[in-house]
Coordinates of N, CA and C in Angstrom, one line a residue:
M76 N 21.9 16.4 -22.4 CA 20.9 16.4 -21.3 C 20.3 17.9 -21.2
R77 N 21.0 18.8 -21.8 CA 20.5 20.2 -21.6 C 19.1 20.4 -22.2
D78 N 18.7 19.6 -23.2 CA 17.4 19.7 -23.8 C 16.3 19.0 -23.1
I79 N 16.6 18.3 -22.0 CA 15.6 17.5 -21.2 C 15.2 18.4 -20.1
R80 N 13.8 18.5 -19.9 CA 13.3 19.3 -18.8 C 13.3 18.6 -17.5
F81 N 13.6 19.3 -16.5 CA 13.7 18.7 -15.1 C 12.6 19.3 -14.2
V82 N 12.1 18.6 -13.3 CA 11.3 19.1 -12.2 C 12.0 18.7 -10.9
Y83 N 12.3 19.7 -10.1 CA 13.0 19.5 -8.9 C 12.0 19.1 -7.8
T84 N 12.5 18.1 -7.0 CA 11.7 17.7 -5.8 C 12.4 17.9 -4.6
V85 N 11.7 17.9 -3.5 CA 12.3 18.0 -2.1 C 11.6 17.0 -1.2
G86 N 12.3 16.8 -0.1 CA 11.7 15.9 0.9 C 10.5 16.5 1.5
T87 N 9.5 15.7 1.9 CA 8.3 16.1 2.5 C 8.4 16.0 4.0
D88 N 7.9 17.0 4.7 CA 7.9 16.9 6.2 C 7.0 15.8 6.7
P89 N 7.3 15.3 7.9 CA 6.6 14.1 8.4 C 5.1 14.4 8.6
E90 N 4.7 15.6 9.0 CA 3.3 15.9 9.2 C 2.5 15.8 7.8
T91 N 3.1 16.3 6.8 CA 2.5 16.2 5.4 C 2.5 14.8 4.9
V92 N 3.5 14.1 5.2 CA 3.5 12.6 4.8 C 2.4 11.9 5.5
A93 N 2.2 12.1 6.8 CA 1.1 11.5 7.5 C -0.2 11.9 7.0
E94 N -0.4 13.2 6.7 CA -1.7 13.7 6.2 C -2.0 13.0 4.8
R95 N -1.1 13.0 4.0 CA -1.3 12.5 2.6 C -1.6 11.0 2.7
L96 N -0.8 10.3 3.5 CA -1.0 8.9 3.7 C -2.4 8.6 4.3
S97 N -2.8 9.4 5.2 CA -4.1 9.2 5.8 C -5.3 9.4 4.8
N98 N -5.0 10.3 3.8 CA -6.1 10.6 2.8 C -6.0 9.7 1.6
A99 N -4.9 8.9 1.5 CA -4.7 8.1 0.3 C -5.7 6.9 0.5
S100 N -6.2 6.5 -0.7 CA -7.1 5.3 -0.6 C -6.4 4.1 -1.3
S101 N -5.4 4.3 -2.1 CA -4.8 3.2 -2.8 C -3.4 3.5 -3.2
G102 N -2.7 2.5 -3.6 CA -1.3 2.6 -4.1 C -0.9 1.2 -4.6
V103 N 0.4 1.0 -4.7 CA 1.0 -0.2 -5.2 C 1.8 -0.9 -4.1
L104 N 1.5 -2.1 -3.8 CA 2.2 -2.9 -2.8 C 3.1 -3.9 -3.5
S105 N 4.4 -3.8 -3.2 CA 5.4 -4.6 -3.9 C 6.0 -5.6 -2.9
L106 N 6.0 -6.9 -3.4 CA 6.5 -8.0 -2.7 C 7.6 -8.7 -3.4
A107 N 8.4 -9.6 -2.8 CA 9.5 -10.3 -3.5 C 9.7 -11.7 -2.9
D108 N 10.1 -12.5 -3.7 CA 10.5 -13.9 -3.4 C 11.7 -14.2 -4.1
G109 N 12.9 -14.1 -3.4 CA 14.2 -14.3 -4.1 C 14.3 -13.3 -5.2
G110 N 14.5 -13.8 -6.5 CA 14.7 -12.9 -7.6 C 13.4 -12.5 -8.3
R111 N 12.2 -12.9 -7.8 CA 11.0 -12.6 -8.4 C 10.2 -11.5 -7.6
S112 N 9.6 -10.6 -8.3 CA 8.8 -9.6 -7.7 C 7.4 -9.7 -8.0
Y113 N 6.5 -9.1 -7.2 CA 5.1 -9.2 -7.4 C 4.5 -7.9 -6.9
A114 N 3.9 -7.1 -7.7 CA 3.3 -5.8 -7.3 C 1.8 -5.8 -7.6
I115 N 1.0 -5.3 -6.6 CA -0.4 -5.3 -6.8 C -1.0 -4.0 -6.4
P116 N -2.0 -3.5 -7.1 CA -2.8 -2.3 -6.6 C -3.4 -2.7 -5.3
A117 N -3.4 -1.8 -4.3 CA -4.0 -2.2 -3.0 C -4.6 -1.0 -2.4
H118 N -5.8 -1.2 -1.7 CA -6.4 -0.2 -0.9 C -5.7 -0.2 0.4
V119 N -5.5 1.0 1.0 CA -4.7 1.1 2.2 C -5.5 1.8 3.3
S120 N -5.1 1.5 4.5 CA -5.6 2.3 5.7 C -4.4 2.5 6.5
Y121 N -4.1 3.8 6.9 CA -3.0 4.2 7.6 C -3.3 4.3 9.1
D122 N -2.6 3.5 9.9 CA -2.8 3.6 11.4 C -1.5 4.3 11.9
A123 N -1.7 5.6 12.1 CA -0.5 6.4 12.5 C -0.1 6.1 13.9
D124 N -1.1 5.8 14.8 CA -0.7 5.5 16.2 C 0.0 4.1 16.3
G125 N -0.4 3.2 15.4 CA 0.2 1.9 15.5 C 1.4 1.7 14.6
G126 N 1.8 2.8 13.9 CA 2.9 2.7 13.0 C 2.9 1.6 12.0
R127 N 1.7 1.5 11.3 CA 1.5 0.5 10.3 C 0.5 0.9 9.2
L128 N 0.6 0.1 8.1 CA -0.4 0.2 7.1 C -1.2 -1.1 7.1
L129 N -2.5 -1.0 6.8 CA -3.3 -2.2 6.7 C -3.8 -2.3 5.3
F130 N -3.9 -3.5 4.7 CA -4.4 -3.7 3.4 C -5.5 -4.8 3.5
R131 N -6.6 -4.7 2.9 CA -7.6 -5.7 2.8 C -7.4 -6.4 1.5
L132 N -7.1 -7.7 1.5 CA -6.8 -8.5 0.3 C -7.7 -9.7 0.2
T133 N -8.1 -10.0 -1.0 CA -8.9 -11.2 -1.2 C -8.1 -12.4 -1.7
D134 N -8.5 -13.6 -1.5 CA -7.8 -14.8 -2.0 C -8.9 -15.7 -2.6
D135 N -8.7 -16.0 -3.8 CA -9.6 -16.9 -4.5 C -9.0 -18.3 -4.6
G136 N -7.9 -18.5 -3.9 CA -7.2 -19.8 -3.9 C -6.2 -20.0 -5.0
E137 N -6.2 -19.1 -6.0 CA -5.3 -19.2 -7.1 C -4.3 -18.1 -7.2
S138 N -4.4 -17.1 -6.4 CA -3.5 -15.9 -6.4 C -2.2 -16.3 -5.8
E139 N -1.1 -15.6 -6.4 CA 0.2 -15.8 -5.8 C 0.5 -14.9 -4.7
K140 N -0.3 -13.9 -4.5 CA 0.1 -12.8 -3.5 C 0.4 -13.3 -2.1
F141 N -0.4 -14.3 -1.6 CA -0.2 -14.7 -0.3 C 1.1 -15.5 -0.1
A142 N 1.5 -16.3 -1.2 CA 2.8 -16.9 -1.1 C 3.9 -15.9 -1.1
F143 N 3.8 -14.8 -1.9 CA 4.8 -13.8 -1.9 C 4.8 -13.1 -0.5
I144 N 3.7 -12.8 0.1 CA 3.7 -12.2 1.4 C 4.5 -13.1 2.4
E145 N 4.3 -14.4 2.3 CA 5.0 -15.3 3.3 C 6.5 -15.2 3.1
E146 N 7.0 -15.0 1.8 CA 8.4 -15.0 1.5 C 9.0 -13.6 1.6
T147 N 8.3 -12.6 1.6 CA 8.8 -11.2 1.5 C 9.4 -10.8 2.9
E148 N 10.7 -10.5 2.9 CA 11.3 -10.0 4.2 C 11.0 -8.5 4.4
E149 N 11.0 -7.7 3.3 CA 10.7 -6.3 3.4 C 9.8 -5.9 2.2
A150 N 8.6 -5.4 2.5 CA 7.7 -5.0 1.5 C 7.8 -3.5 1.3
T151 N 7.3 -3.0 0.1 CA 7.3 -1.6 -0.1 C 5.9 -1.2 -0.6
F152 N 5.4 -0.1 -0.1 CA 4.1 0.4 -0.6 C 4.4 1.8 -1.1
V153 N 3.9 2.2 -2.3 CA 4.0 3.5 -2.8 C 2.6 4.0 -3.2
C154 N 2.4 5.3 -2.8 CA 1.2 6.0 -3.3 C 1.7 7.4 -3.8
Y155 N 1.0 7.9 -4.7 CA 1.4 9.2 -5.3 C 0.3 9.9 -6.0
E156 N 0.6 11.2 -6.2 CA -0.3 12.0 -7.0 C 0.6 12.8 -8.0
D157 N 0.2 12.7 -9.2 CA 1.0 13.4 -10.3 C 0.1 14.3 -11.1
A158 N -0.2 15.4 -10.5 CA -1.2 16.3 -11.2 C -0.5 17.6 -11.7
G159 N 0.4 17.3 -12.7 CA 1.1 18.5 -13.3 C 2.2 19.0 -12.4
K160 N 2.0 20.3 -12.1 CA 3.1 21.0 -11.4 C 3.2 20.6 -9.9
D161 N 2.0 20.2 -9.3 CA 2.0 19.7 -7.9 C 1.9 18.2 -7.9
S162 N 3.1 17.6 -7.6 CA 3.1 16.2 -7.5 C 3.8 15.8 -6.2
W163 N 3.5 14.5 -5.7 CA 4.1 14.0 -4.5 C 4.1 12.5 -4.6
S164 N 4.9 11.9 -3.8 CA 4.9 10.5 -3.6 C 5.3 10.1 -2.2
I165 N 4.9 9.0 -1.7 CA 5.2 8.5 -0.4 C 5.6 7.0 -0.6
M166 N 6.7 6.7 0.1 CA 7.2 5.3 0.1 C 7.2 4.8 1.5
A167 N 6.6 3.6 1.8 CA 6.7 3.0 3.1 C 7.3 1.6 2.9
R168 N 8.2 1.3 3.9 CA 8.9 0.0 3.8 C 8.8 -0.7 5.2
G169 N 8.8 -2.0 5.2 CA 8.8 -2.7 6.4 C 8.4 -4.2 6.3
S170 N 8.4 -4.9 7.4 CA 8.0 -6.3 7.4 C 6.5 -6.4 7.1
I171 N 6.0 -7.5 6.6 CA 4.6 -7.6 6.2 C 4.1 -9.0 6.7
R172 N 2.9 -9.0 7.2 CA 2.3 -10.3 7.6 C 0.8 -10.2 7.5
V173 N 0.2 -11.4 7.3 CA -1.3 -11.5 7.4 C -1.7 -11.5 8.8
L174 N -2.7 -10.7 9.2 CA -3.1 -10.6 10.6 C -3.9 -11.9 10.9
P175 N -3.7 -12.5 12.0 CA -4.5 -13.6 12.4 C -5.9 -13.1 12.8
D176 N -6.9 -14.0 12.7 CA -8.3 -13.6 12.9 C -8.5 -12.9 14.2
D177 N -7.8 -13.3 15.3 CA -8.0 -12.7 16.6 C -7.5 -11.3 16.7
E178 N -6.8 -10.8 15.7 CA -6.3 -9.4 15.6 C -7.0 -8.5 14.6
R179 N -8.0 -9.1 13.9 CA -8.7 -8.4 12.9 C -9.9 -7.6 13.6
P180 N -10.1 -6.4 13.1 CA -11.4 -5.7 13.6 C -12.6 -6.4 13.0
D181 N -13.8 -6.0 13.5 CA -15.0 -6.5 13.0 C -15.3 -6.0 11.6
A182 N -16.3 -6.7 11.0 CA -16.6 -6.4 9.6 C -17.0 -4.9 9.4
A183 N -17.8 -4.3 10.3 CA -18.2 -2.9 10.2 C -17.0 -2.0 10.2
T184 N -16.0 -2.3 11.0 CA -14.8 -1.4 11.0 C -14.0 -1.6 9.7
I185 N -13.9 -2.8 9.3 CA -13.2 -3.1 8.0 C -13.9 -2.3 6.9
N186 N -15.2 -2.4 6.8 CA -15.9 -1.7 5.8 C -15.7 -0.2 5.9
D187 N -15.7 0.4 7.1 CA -15.4 1.8 7.3 C -14.0 2.2 6.8
L188 N -13.0 1.3 7.0 CA -11.7 1.6 6.6 C -11.4 1.5 5.1
F189 N -12.1 0.6 4.5 CA -11.8 0.3 3.1 C -12.9 0.4 2.1
G190 N -14.1 0.5 2.5 CA -15.2 0.6 1.5 C -15.5 -0.8 0.9
G191 N -16.1 -0.8 -0.3 CA -16.5 -2.0 -0.9 C -15.3 -2.8 -1.5
V192 N -15.4 -4.1 -1.5 CA -14.4 -5.0 -2.1 C -14.7 -5.0 -3.6
R193 N -13.6 -4.9 -4.4 CA -13.7 -5.0 -5.9 C -13.6 -6.5 -6.2
V194 N -14.6 -7.0 -6.8 CA -14.6 -8.4 -7.2 C -14.5 -8.5 -8.7
F195 N -13.7 -9.3 -9.2 CA -13.5 -9.4 -10.7 C -14.3 -10.6 -11.2
D196 N -13.6 -11.7 -11.6 CA -14.3 -12.8 -12.2 C -14.6 -13.9 -11.2
E197 N -14.4 -13.6 -9.9 CA -14.6 -14.6 -8.9 C -16.1 -14.6 -8.4
E198 N -16.5 -15.7 -7.8 CA -17.7 -15.8 -7.1 C -17.4 -15.3 -5.7
V199 N -18.3 -14.4 -5.1 CA -18.0 -13.9 -3.8 C -17.9 -15.0 -2.8
D200 N -18.7 -16.0 -2.9 CA -18.6 -17.1 -1.9 C -17.3 -17.9 -2.0
D201 N -16.5 -17.7 -3.1 CA -15.3 -18.4 -3.2 C -14.1 -17.6 -2.7
L202 N -14.3 -16.4 -2.2 CA -13.3 -15.5 -1.8 C -13.1 -15.6 -0.3
E203 N -11.8 -15.5 0.1 CA -11.5 -15.3 1.5 C -10.9 -13.9 1.7
F204 N -11.2 -13.3 2.8 CA -10.7 -11.9 3.0 C -9.7 -12.0 4.1
H205 N -8.6 -11.2 3.9 CA -7.5 -11.1 4.8 C -7.1 -9.7 5.0
L206 N -6.7 -9.4 6.2 CA -6.1 -8.1 6.5 C -4.6 -8.3 6.6
V207 N -3.8 -7.5 5.9 CA -2.4 -7.6 5.9 C -1.8 -6.4 6.5
E208 N -0.8 -6.5 7.3 CA -0.2 -5.4 8.0 C 1.3 -5.2 7.5
L209 N 1.6 -4.0 7.2 CA 3.0 -3.6 6.9 C 3.4 -2.7 8.0
E210 N 4.4 -3.2 8.8 CA 4.9 -2.4 9.9 C 5.9 -1.4 9.3
L211 N 5.7 -0.1 9.7 CA 6.5 1.0 9.1 C 7.9 1.1 9.7
D212 N 8.9 0.5 9.0 CA 10.3 0.7 9.4 C 10.8 2.0 8.8
E213 N 10.3 2.3 7.6 CA 10.7 3.5 6.9 C 9.5 4.2 6.2
L214 N 9.4 5.5 6.3 CA 8.3 6.2 5.7 C 8.9 7.5 5.3
T215 N 8.9 7.7 3.9 CA 9.5 9.0 3.4 C 8.5 9.5 2.3
G216 N 8.7 10.8 2.0 CA 7.9 11.4 1.0 C 8.8 12.4 0.2
R217 N 8.4 12.6 -1.0 CA 9.0 13.6 -1.9 C 7.8 14.4 -2.5
E218 N 8.1 15.7 -2.9 CA 7.1 16.5 -3.5 C 7.8 17.5 -4.4
T219 N 7.0 18.0 -5.4 CA 7.5 19.1 -6.3 C 8.0 20.3 -5.5
A220 N 9.2 20.8 -5.8 CA 9.7 22.0 -5.1 C 8.9 23.1 -5.6
R221 N 8.6 24.0 -4.6 CA 7.8 25.2 -4.9 C 8.7 26.4 -5.2

């Protein structure tokens, strides 16, 4: 192991974690159903006052993600920057749920929070949009030691 290079990391203070999470636009949302896992790239909006992360997800009727959300007891979201010497990561954990329509903000607010929806091979009229909330039970960060 002496020939392997190491980069030391340290814990990130809560203010820096909040700032980086507020500036993050995307990361990976990981879900689980028993022994099966499901991870998706996701656009994120950080609600510091509400202690939650919000994700705007689409459903074309064929995706497994909403079945996994229903079965996931504790979800994990990770965002990171790995730019050579200065790198950092943030991990958020907590319960996850699809917000009911009466708790969703209006379309203009959703557009401000997330920007445009990425559409792949689906017809826009065939998509349903959902807001998903991850309640922050755990929020930690690591960064390259200086």
